[in-house]
């Protein structure tokens, strides 16, 4: 298509004569007629137009950067656990409350005593003047630890000033298949004397596999004895022949 200005000029130059015949310039304006109407900007014959460029799509730019993905940390270790009671030892270590035995973490042994005559200062009290027969008891002892292990119970009579532990008569005792040993002491005859060698305060503990339990205290008094009639009164009791 010719430029708009050249079309207008060629139209003026080629005006018709009085006889209606074309002037010589008409041959040059064969395509100068306004196409599609007489608008100032006539529509062009699309048969000769350059087709719309369907080339590469518009570049919308680099994709939006959503940043570095959130780091959720090191994946949880699903490997074999160790260190807790009942689990393999972590090397040779176990968590608090346990110890390593043959590559397995076991619970520390325990010692618990009880009586029916009250407590004093956190210690169980047993009264020699009172008769204790089954199902009652003068004192009950429960030891727990590794199943079938040997448990060794030690004591010292603190009311006599003892500082060295002694193994209880009979030595060690075997724990059963569940790791428990229970025994009770009865007092079949009332004794209200003030000379019974059992009067006083005892500190005791147990050792299993070389692991020592926390120490506990027991007190033996006699309510029929004027000098040692209460649990509190035996703090320095040490009769002759004390055991």
Short mmCIF file of C-alpha atoms in Angstrom, two decimals:
data_model
loop_
_atom_site.label_atom_id
_atom_site.label_comp_id
_atom_site.label_asym_id
_atom_site.label_seq_id
_atom_site.Cartn_x
_atom_site.Cartn_y
_atom_site.Cartn_z
CA UNK A 1 0.00 0.00 0.00
CA UNK A 2 1.28 3.48 -0.88
CA UNK A 3 1.84 6.11 1.79
CA UNK A 4 -1.24 8.20 2.53
CA UNK A 5 0.34 11.47 1.30
CA UNK A 6 1.26 10.08 -2.16
CA UNK A 7 -2.34 8.83 -2.64
CA UNK A 8 -3.80 12.27 -1.97
CA UNK A 9 -1.33 14.03 -4.36
CA UNK A 10 -1.90 11.58 -7.22
CA UNK A 11 -5.67 12.04 -6.91
CA UNK A 12 -5.40 15.81 -7.34
CA UNK A 13 -3.07 15.57 -10.35
CA UNK A 14 -5.34 13.13 -12.24
CA UNK A 15 -8.56 15.20 -12.37
CA UNK A 16 -10.88 14.36 -15.35
CA UNK A 17 -11.12 16.72 -18.44
CA UNK A 18 -14.30 18.25 -19.82
CA UNK A 19 -14.68 15.34 -22.24
CA UNK A 20 -14.49 12.88 -19.33
CA UNK A 21 -11.36 11.16 -20.65
CA UNK A 22 -8.56 10.42 -18.29
CA UNK A 23 -5.39 12.42 -18.33
CA UNK A 24 -2.08 10.77 -18.77
CA UNK A 25 -1.55 10.62 -15.04
CA UNK A 26 -4.51 8.23 -14.56
CA UNK A 27 -2.34 5.28 -15.44
CA UNK A 28 -0.22 6.00 -12.41
CA UNK A 29 -3.08 5.88 -9.99
CA UNK A 30 -4.46 2.46 -10.74
CA UNK A 31 -4.22 1.57 -7.05
CA UNK A 32 -4.79 5.03 -5.68
CA UNK A 33 -8.54 4.68 -5.08
CA UNK A 34 -9.47 4.66 -1.43
CA UNK A 35 -10.14 1.13 -0.43
CA UNK A 36 -13.01 0.23 1.83
CA UNK A 37 -14.49 3.77 2.00
CA UNK A 38 -13.39 7.36 2.00
CA UNK A 39 -12.16 7.62 5.54
CA UNK A 40 -9.12 9.73 6.15
CA UNK A 41 -7.26 6.54 6.97
CA UNK A 42 -8.78 4.10 4.44
CA UNK A 43 -8.87 0.41 5.12
CA UNK A 44 -6.30 -1.51 3.18
CA UNK A 45 -6.98 -4.59 1.10
CA UNK A 46 -5.83 -7.30 3.46
CA UNK A 47 -4.93 -9.59 0.58
CA UNK A 48 -1.60 -7.83 0.22
CA UNK A 49 -0.98 -7.04 3.92
CA UNK A 50 1.80 -8.56 5.89
CA UNK A 51 0.27 -11.19 8.17
CA UNK A 52 0.29 -10.60 11.90
CA UNK A 53 3.57 -11.64 13.43
CA UNK A 54 2.95 -14.89 15.20
CA UNK A 55 6.57 -15.18 16.17
CA UNK A 56 8.00 -15.99 19.57
CA UNK A 57 5.59 -15.37 22.45
CA UNK A 58 6.10 -12.35 24.61
CA UNK A 59 8.84 -12.93 27.17
CA UNK A 60 7.17 -12.73 30.51
CA UNK A 61 10.51 -12.57 32.21
CA UNK A 62 12.23 -14.93 34.59
CA UNK A 63 9.87 -17.00 36.77
CA UNK A 64 9.18 -15.51 40.18
CA UNK A 65 11.82 -16.59 42.65
CA UNK A 66 10.02 -18.11 45.57
CA UNK A 67 13.23 -18.18 47.58
CA UNK A 68 15.19 -21.02 49.06
CA UNK A 69 12.88 -23.82 50.26
CA UNK A 70 12.37 -23.86 54.01
CA UNK A 71 14.95 -26.04 55.70
CA UNK A 72 13.07 -28.43 57.93
CA UNK A 73 16.28 -29.49 59.62
CA UNK A 74 18.12 -32.76 59.73
CA UNK A 75 15.78 -35.69 59.13
CA UNK A 76 14.84 -37.59 62.26
CA UNK A 77 17.23 -40.44 62.87
CA UNK A 78 15.20 -43.58 62.66
CA UNK A 79 18.17 -45.76 63.50
CA UNK A 80 18.32 -48.07 66.51
CA UNK A 81 17.70 -46.26 69.80
CA UNK A 82 20.05 -46.67 72.73
CA UNK A 83 20.60 -45.52 76.29
CA UNK A 84 17.15 -45.93 77.82
CA UNK A 85 16.14 -48.77 80.12
CA UNK A 86 15.65 -51.93 78.05
CA UNK A 87 17.62 -50.56 75.09
CA UNK A 88 21.19 -51.27 73.99
CA UNK A 89 23.89 -49.28 75.75
CA UNK A 90 25.19 -46.18 73.98
CA UNK A 91 28.73 -47.46 73.91
CA UNK A 92 28.93 -48.26 77.61
CA UNK A 93 26.58 -45.52 78.83
CA UNK A 94 22.92 -45.48 79.82
CA UNK A 95 20.54 -42.73 80.81
CA UNK A 96 20.13 -41.64 84.41
CA UNK A 97 18.51 -44.34 86.50
CA UNK A 98 20.12 -47.18 84.59
CA UNK A 99 23.40 -48.97 84.03
CA UNK A 100 24.99 -51.01 81.25
CA UNK A 101 25.10 -54.77 81.73
CA UNK A 102 26.13 -57.09 78.87
CA UNK A 103 25.41 -54.32 76.29
CA UNK A 104 21.87 -53.79 77.68
CA UNK A 105 20.63 -50.87 79.78
CA UNK A 106 19.07 -52.08 83.03
CA UNK A 107 17.26 -50.16 85.77
CA UNK A 108 19.27 -49.45 88.89
CA UNK A 109 18.45 -51.72 91.84
CA UNK A 110 16.17 -50.47 94.62
CA UNK A 111 15.67 -51.13 98.33
CA UNK A 112 12.38 -50.36 100.08
CA UNK A 113 11.50 -51.11 103.69
CA UNK A 114 8.26 -50.64 105.58
CA UNK A 115 6.79 -51.22 109.03
CA UNK A 116 3.47 -50.79 110.82
CA UNK A 117 4.57 -48.51 113.66
CA UNK A 118 4.92 -45.13 111.95
CA UNK A 119 7.83 -43.05 110.73
CA UNK A 120 10.19 -40.47 112.12
CA UNK A 121 12.44 -38.16 110.11
CA UNK A 122 11.74 -40.17 106.98
CA UNK A 123 12.72 -43.45 108.66
CA UNK A 124 10.42 -46.42 109.23
CA UNK A 125 9.83 -47.30 112.88
CA UNK A 126 9.29 -50.73 114.46
CA UNK A 127 8.09 -51.28 118.04
CA UNK A 128 9.56 -54.21 120.00
CA UNK A 129 6.80 -54.05 122.61
CA UNK A 130 4.15 -54.80 119.95
CA UNK A 131 3.71 -58.36 118.67
CA UNK A 132 3.91 -58.60 114.87
CA UNK A 133 2.76 -61.88 113.30
CA UNK A 134 1.67 -62.61 109.74
CA UNK A 135 -0.04 -61.06 107.96
CA UNK A 136 1.45 -58.24 110.01
CA UNK A 137 5.22 -57.84 110.23
CA UNK A 138 7.88 -56.16 112.32
CA UNK A 139 9.60 -55.04 109.12
CA UNK A 140 9.26 -55.80 105.41
CA UNK A 141 12.14 -55.55 102.93
CA UNK A 142 11.74 -55.46 99.13
CA UNK A 143 14.78 -55.56 96.82
CA UNK A 144 14.54 -55.17 93.03
CA UNK A 145 17.23 -55.50 90.39
CA UNK A 146 18.43 -57.58 87.47
CA UNK A 147 16.56 -60.91 87.28
CA UNK A 148 18.45 -63.83 88.90
CA UNK A 149 21.23 -61.50 90.08
CA UNK A 150 22.70 -61.63 93.60
CA UNK A 151 21.80 -58.73 95.87
CA UNK A 152 24.04 -57.82 98.81
CA UNK A 153 22.53 -55.82 101.66
CA UNK A 154 24.77 -53.71 103.86
CA UNK A 155 24.07 -51.73 107.02
CA UNK A 156 25.64 -49.70 109.76
CA UNK A 157 24.16 -48.77 113.12
CA UNK A 158 24.41 -44.99 113.10
CA UNK A 159 23.04 -44.67 116.65
CA UNK A 160 26.22 -46.43 117.76
CA UNK A 161 28.42 -44.17 115.65
CA UNK A 162 29.24 -46.85 113.06
CA UNK A 163 30.93 -45.52 109.92
CA UNK A 164 31.82 -48.80 108.21
CA UNK A 165 29.18 -50.84 106.40
CA UNK A 166 28.68 -54.50 107.28
CA UNK A 167 27.07 -57.24 105.23
CA UNK A 168 23.86 -58.46 106.84
CA UNK A 169 24.03 -62.01 108.24
CA UNK A 170 23.48 -64.51 105.45
CA UNK A 171 25.36 -62.49 102.82
CA UNK A 172 23.82 -62.08 99.40
CA UNK A 173 20.34 -63.13 98.37
CA UNK A 174 19.25 -64.21 94.85
CA UNK A 175 16.65 -62.16 93.01
CA UNK A 176 13.94 -64.20 91.30
CA UNK A 177 13.16 -64.42 87.56
CA UNK A 178 11.37 -61.08 87.76
CA UNK A 179 14.24 -59.42 89.62
CA UNK A 180 12.55 -59.24 93.03
CA UNK A 181 13.36 -60.47 96.54
CA UNK A 182 10.94 -59.96 99.44
CA UNK A 183 11.32 -60.96 103.06
CA UNK A 184 9.56 -60.06 106.29
CA UNK A 185 10.69 -60.04 109.89
CA UNK A 186 8.18 -60.97 112.59
CA UNK A 187 8.21 -60.21 116.29
CA UNK A 188 6.35 -63.04 117.96
CA UNK A 189 7.11 -62.03 121.56
CA UNK A 190 6.68 -58.60 123.14
CA UNK A 191 9.88 -57.15 124.59
CA UNK A 192 9.54 -54.00 126.66
CA UNK A 193 13.05 -54.07 128.05
CA UNK A 194 15.55 -51.29 127.46
CA UNK A 195 18.43 -53.66 126.78
CA UNK A 196 17.35 -55.33 123.54
CA UNK A 197 20.41 -55.09 121.24
CA UNK A 198 18.16 -54.24 118.27
CA UNK A 199 17.21 -50.84 119.71
CA UNK A 200 18.64 -47.95 117.68
CA UNK A 201 18.93 -46.44 114.20
CA UNK A 202 20.11 -48.35 111.12
CA UNK A 203 21.30 -47.13 107.73
CA UNK A 204 21.10 -49.74 104.97
CA UNK A 205 21.59 -50.17 101.23
CA UNK A 206 21.88 -52.90 98.58
CA UNK A 207 24.48 -53.59 95.88
CA UNK A 208 23.58 -55.45 92.66
CA UNK A 209 26.12 -55.85 89.83
CA UNK A 210 28.27 -53.33 91.66
CA UNK A 211 25.49 -50.72 91.54
CA UNK A 212 24.56 -49.29 94.92
CA UNK A 213 21.03 -48.24 95.85
CA UNK A 214 20.22 -45.00 97.70
CA UNK A 215 20.64 -45.40 101.47
CA UNK A 216 17.56 -45.67 103.70
CA UNK A 217 17.07 -45.52 107.49
CA UNK A 218 15.11 -47.64 109.97
CA UNK A 219 14.49 -47.15 113.70
CA UNK A 220 13.74 -49.74 116.35
CA UNK A 221 12.17 -48.60 119.63
CA UNK A 222 10.15 -50.16 122.47
CA UNK A 223 7.04 -48.34 123.63
CA UNK A 224 7.18 -50.23 126.97
CA UNK A 225 10.67 -48.95 127.78
CA UNK A 226 10.91 -45.60 129.54
CA UNK A 227 14.23 -44.67 127.92
CA UNK A 228 13.39 -45.72 124.37
CA UNK A 229 9.61 -45.46 124.23
CA UNK A 230 9.45 -43.47 121.00
CA UNK A 231 11.01 -43.54 117.58
CA UNK A 232 12.69 -40.19 118.25
CA UNK A 233 14.28 -41.39 121.48
CA UNK A 234 16.57 -44.01 119.90
CA UNK A 235 18.78 -41.59 117.93
CA UNK A 236 21.74 -42.48 120.23
CA UNK A 237 20.57 -45.90 121.43
CA UNK A 238 23.40 -48.45 121.55
CA UNK A 239 22.63 -51.18 124.12
CA UNK A 240 25.34 -53.74 124.95
CA UNK A 241 25.62 -56.36 122.24
CA UNK A 242 24.09 -54.03 119.60
CA UNK A 243 23.86 -55.55 116.16
#
